[in-house]
XYZ file of C-alpha atoms in Angstrom:
324
model
C -16.423 -7.522 -14.588
C -19.686 -7.021 -12.741
C -19.492 -5.924 -9.120
C -19.233 -8.491 -6.342
C -22.598 -9.039 -4.679
C -22.647 -9.921 -1.008
C -23.739 -13.565 -0.666
C -27.267 -13.884 0.726
C -26.113 -15.896 3.739
C -23.703 -13.090 4.707
C -26.351 -10.361 4.736
C -26.545 -9.006 8.269
C -24.236 -11.636 9.774
C -21.673 -8.974 10.662
C -24.212 -6.213 11.071
C -25.530 -3.436 8.887
C -23.571 -2.498 5.766
C -22.165 0.959 6.491
C -20.308 1.477 3.231
C -19.689 -0.190 -0.125
C -16.454 0.596 -1.965
C -15.852 -0.581 -5.529
C -12.435 -0.444 -7.192
C -11.043 -1.940 -10.370
C -9.744 -4.892 -8.349
C -12.493 -5.755 -5.835
C -15.642 -4.703 -4.012
C -15.494 -4.054 -0.269
C -18.365 -3.972 2.214
C -17.787 -2.280 5.581
C -20.078 -3.594 8.330
C -21.141 -2.148 11.674
C -20.879 -5.359 13.700
C -23.426 -6.935 16.041
C -23.576 -7.910 19.697
C -21.929 -11.217 18.776
C -19.840 -10.265 15.734
C -17.200 -7.532 15.500
C -17.236 -4.772 12.866
C -15.754 -6.298 9.751
C -14.705 -5.766 6.166
C -15.943 -8.181 3.499
C -13.881 -8.058 0.319
C -14.595 -10.047 -2.821
C -14.768 -10.377 -6.582
C -17.489 -12.005 -8.728
C -17.242 -15.306 -10.561
C -16.490 -13.515 -13.861
C -13.474 -11.670 -12.422
C -10.153 -11.922 -14.226
C -7.492 -14.396 -13.162
C -5.407 -11.479 -11.868
C -8.262 -10.141 -9.727
C -8.918 -13.563 -8.221
C -5.260 -14.265 -7.545
C -4.711 -10.855 -5.957
C -7.700 -11.419 -3.656
C -6.518 -14.916 -2.726
C -2.973 -13.712 -2.080
C -4.229 -10.884 0.143
C -6.281 -13.316 2.243
C -3.322 -15.686 2.602
C -0.951 -12.891 3.590
C -3.376 -11.504 6.182
C -3.791 -15.012 7.537
C -0.027 -15.288 7.948
C 0.294 -11.999 9.847
C -0.455 -11.464 13.522
C 0.040 -7.891 14.687
C -2.246 -5.585 16.705
C -1.909 -2.832 14.090
C -2.841 -5.041 11.120
C -6.340 -6.441 10.393
C -6.975 -10.056 11.357
C -8.320 -12.502 8.801
C -11.637 -13.808 10.178
C -12.842 -16.066 7.364
C -11.364 -17.080 4.020
C -13.826 -17.968 1.248
C -11.524 -17.280 -1.700
C -11.966 -20.835 -2.935
C -15.673 -20.327 -3.649
C -17.270 -19.471 -6.993
C -17.698 -15.854 -5.890
C -14.485 -15.544 -3.862
C -14.303 -13.291 -0.806
C -12.789 -13.020 2.632
C -13.695 -11.288 5.890
C -11.295 -9.310 8.078
C -11.522 -7.158 11.193
C -11.773 -3.380 11.066
C -11.492 -0.452 13.438
C -15.052 0.669 14.120
C -15.695 4.272 13.189
C -12.040 5.264 12.992
C -10.877 7.548 10.192
C -8.031 7.187 7.728
C -4.918 9.263 8.260
C -6.127 11.735 5.619
C -9.170 12.518 7.733
C -7.458 12.271 11.121
C -4.845 14.882 10.303
C -7.008 17.566 8.732
C -6.905 19.596 11.952
C -3.608 18.384 13.432
C -0.033 19.441 12.862
C 3.553 18.256 12.628
C 3.713 16.473 15.961
C 0.688 14.344 15.089
C 2.184 13.572 11.680
C 5.489 12.491 13.222
C 3.719 10.265 15.756
C 1.763 8.518 13.018
C 4.872 7.897 10.903
C 6.529 6.517 14.039
C 3.516 4.367 14.826
C 3.179 2.860 11.360
C 6.891 2.023 11.129
C 6.352 -0.734 13.693
C 3.806 -2.819 11.788
C 5.609 -2.088 8.524
C 8.826 -3.475 9.966
C 6.886 -6.511 11.168
C 5.477 -7.077 7.669
C 8.986 -6.905 6.213
C 10.307 -9.246 8.880
C 7.636 -11.788 7.987
C 8.873 -11.714 4.402
C 6.428 -9.372 2.661
C 6.295 -6.000 0.905
C 3.099 -4.002 1.525
C 3.236 -2.232 -1.845
C 0.642 0.492 -1.277
C 1.574 2.760 1.627
C -0.499 5.961 1.476
C -2.692 8.005 3.839
C -5.885 6.124 2.951
C -4.246 2.854 4.014
C -3.214 4.100 7.452
C -6.071 4.485 9.932
C -6.306 5.647 13.519
C -6.909 3.074 16.243
C -8.727 3.675 19.489
C -5.470 2.895 21.257
C -3.968 6.020 19.705
C -1.732 4.005 17.394
C -2.016 3.712 13.622
C -3.126 0.586 11.793
C -1.798 -0.503 8.413
C -4.555 -1.775 6.120
C -5.244 -2.910 2.541
C -2.795 -5.636 1.565
C -4.185 -5.935 -1.970
C -0.826 -4.972 -3.483
C 1.245 -6.957 -0.986
C 3.638 -9.619 -2.199
C 6.417 -11.838 -0.887
C 9.809 -10.196 -0.663
C 11.864 -11.084 -3.746
C 14.991 -13.184 -3.644
C 16.998 -10.008 -4.177
C 17.416 -9.291 -0.464
C 19.188 -12.640 -0.125
C 21.452 -11.951 -3.071
C 22.390 -8.574 -1.639
C 23.301 -10.087 1.711
C 25.327 -12.948 0.242
C 22.935 -15.541 1.681
C 21.417 -16.710 -1.596
C 22.990 -20.170 -1.494
C 21.216 -23.072 -3.126
C 19.770 -25.360 -0.464
C 20.256 -22.872 2.392
C 17.429 -22.621 4.906
C 16.725 -18.964 4.118
C 16.782 -19.616 0.368
C 14.291 -22.453 0.730
C 12.020 -20.400 3.005
C 12.009 -17.509 0.524
C 11.204 -19.845 -2.353
C 8.384 -21.512 -0.414
C 6.974 -18.087 0.481
C 6.931 -17.097 -3.183
C 5.083 -20.297 -4.087
C 2.588 -20.027 -1.225
C 1.774 -16.320 -1.298
C 2.610 -15.306 -4.864
C 0.316 -15.266 -7.889
C 1.175 -18.365 -9.954
C -0.620 -17.447 -13.192
C -0.284 -13.665 -13.330
C 2.878 -11.634 -13.496
C 1.235 -8.204 -13.557
C 1.990 -5.931 -10.615
C -0.677 -4.289 -8.506
C 0.904 -0.883 -7.956
C 0.009 1.802 -5.485
C -1.661 5.108 -6.262
C 0.312 7.159 -8.760
C 0.911 10.008 -6.293
C 2.904 7.696 -3.990
C 4.536 5.160 -6.309
C 8.248 4.443 -6.176
C 10.382 4.681 -9.321
C 10.464 0.870 -9.428
C 6.678 0.695 -9.329
C 6.557 3.345 -12.049
C 8.783 1.087 -14.156
C 6.594 -1.955 -13.366
C 9.594 -3.698 -11.819
C 9.619 -6.109 -8.913
C 9.944 -4.148 -5.691
C 11.540 -4.776 -2.326
C 11.005 -3.244 1.116
C 12.720 0.005 0.123
C 9.764 0.724 -2.159
C 7.541 0.782 0.947
C 9.883 3.339 2.508
C 9.600 5.493 -0.628
C 5.773 5.308 -0.445
C 5.931 6.206 3.243
C 8.326 9.066 2.499
C 5.876 10.563 -0.006
C 3.127 10.104 2.583
C 5.248 11.906 5.177
C 5.917 14.729 2.702
C 2.170 15.188 2.242
C 1.574 15.264 5.989
C 4.204 17.907 6.689
C 3.912 19.990 3.501
C 0.163 19.699 3.043
C 0.414 18.281 -0.481
C 2.134 15.512 -2.410
C 5.404 16.562 -4.102
C 4.238 15.821 -7.637
C 0.835 17.084 -8.768
C -0.694 16.606 -12.195
C -4.232 17.584 -13.140
C -6.335 15.114 -15.072
C -6.709 16.534 -18.612
C -10.210 17.811 -19.298
C -12.033 18.127 -22.608
C -9.226 16.171 -24.205
C -9.864 13.184 -26.392
C -8.032 10.007 -25.332
C -4.675 9.651 -27.057
C -4.059 6.653 -29.287
C -0.771 4.807 -29.323
C -0.434 3.097 -32.654
C 1.713 0.026 -33.192
C 1.838 -2.742 -35.727
C 0.012 -4.996 -33.294
C -2.756 -2.838 -31.863
C -4.106 0.611 -31.107
C -4.097 1.367 -27.392
C -6.352 4.183 -26.245
C -5.033 6.108 -23.257
C -7.710 7.844 -21.193
C -7.124 11.239 -19.555
C -6.822 9.459 -16.181
C -4.158 7.127 -17.582
C -2.346 10.101 -19.135
C -2.199 11.725 -15.701
C -0.920 8.529 -14.051
C 1.779 8.120 -16.692
C 2.920 11.687 -16.159
C 3.091 11.134 -12.405
C 5.055 7.931 -12.952
C 7.526 9.829 -15.107
C 7.954 12.475 -12.409
C 8.651 9.873 -9.724
C 11.306 8.334 -11.971
C 12.993 11.538 -13.128
C 12.031 14.703 -11.218
C 13.650 15.960 -8.031
C 11.445 16.609 -5.015
C 11.266 20.256 -3.918
C 11.946 20.512 -0.175
C 11.615 24.297 0.001
C 9.604 25.096 3.130
C 6.431 27.042 2.232
C 5.719 30.350 3.917
C 3.826 29.883 7.143
C 5.091 26.343 7.770
C 7.723 25.251 10.263
C 9.350 22.071 8.993
C 12.533 21.213 10.925
C 15.636 20.029 9.028
C 15.290 16.604 10.697
C 11.949 16.113 8.939
C 13.379 17.063 5.559
C 16.387 14.788 6.093
C 14.134 11.825 6.931
C 11.861 12.319 3.916
C 14.803 12.967 1.602
C 16.463 9.682 2.562
C 13.226 7.700 2.226
C 12.538 9.074 -1.266
C 15.893 8.562 -2.961
C 15.574 7.397 -6.588
C 18.087 4.580 -6.013
C 16.656 1.953 -3.604
C 20.158 1.353 -2.208
C 20.240 4.945 -0.926
C 16.983 4.660 1.043
C 16.330 3.200 4.469
C 17.110 -0.499 4.454
C 15.064 -1.377 7.535
C 12.255 0.013 9.668
C 14.662 0.165 12.624
C 16.882 2.625 10.755
C 13.824 4.694 9.860
C 12.694 4.711 13.493
C 16.069 6.066 14.601
C 15.509 9.151 12.443
C 11.833 9.389 13.404
C 12.891 9.669 17.054
C 15.016 12.687 16.094
C 12.012 14.136 14.244
C 9.740 13.645 17.256
C 12.103 15.667 19.425
C 12.366 18.357 16.737
C 8.593 18.886 16.442
C 7.677 18.475 20.121
């Protein structure tokens, strides 16, 4: 796939291009805004993009269009039906991601950001979606002092499972029909592949390429919280250097695994099998309430994690008092 090129008629419409970010799923242009247009993010894929890339982009635009929360970007324009599909959303002008914002701040700031992001995350869940990619780079500071939740490229409708678990999965019921309609409207009809979060933050279900529910978001957020308080992610694997890609041979094909993919597979294995070390490093003061919160969020079994943002917020309030 060639990179997405900004359409000629969009050049300058939302101001100077401040940054261009290219990933394996899309290309993003960050604009400065003008006197008449706000700072914006333009995200798109070229005409030769894969079906998965196009469907992920379209789903993200639809989900953003369905959400209305002050800590989530607003969809401004949706052009995902065009030959070179793209959409435009709002952005916080000049505000850093959580990774940057917390480089010189401590535990109290970390607790406030976890508290702040739990609100929009709970809203997303309440609207019937899983974010799917909670990590520091996808949480940015707002001028209001709150935290915004961004990048819904891995977002998806909540699966039917939450209805089964609650005993409300009855054929013809209103909630069943709403869940089914949400899957049809916001899902990806021709691609079953998952768009998983960064390997450092993935839940065991994401590591297994299974369908996830809202508890996976709490796991991602728990790993994020661990990094904020401990200064590192719990599982660290170096990318192999000067190592030839491994080849997996089968009767059907030979699959070459790059050093980067080897690292990601090792991280996935750790998230599925390894226990997180909560030993407090020398020189750090991490209250037991913090450890308890992170430990519950990062349980291997989804049933043992937080089941709602409200329950998480109850423990975050305890943490805020502990670090104040």
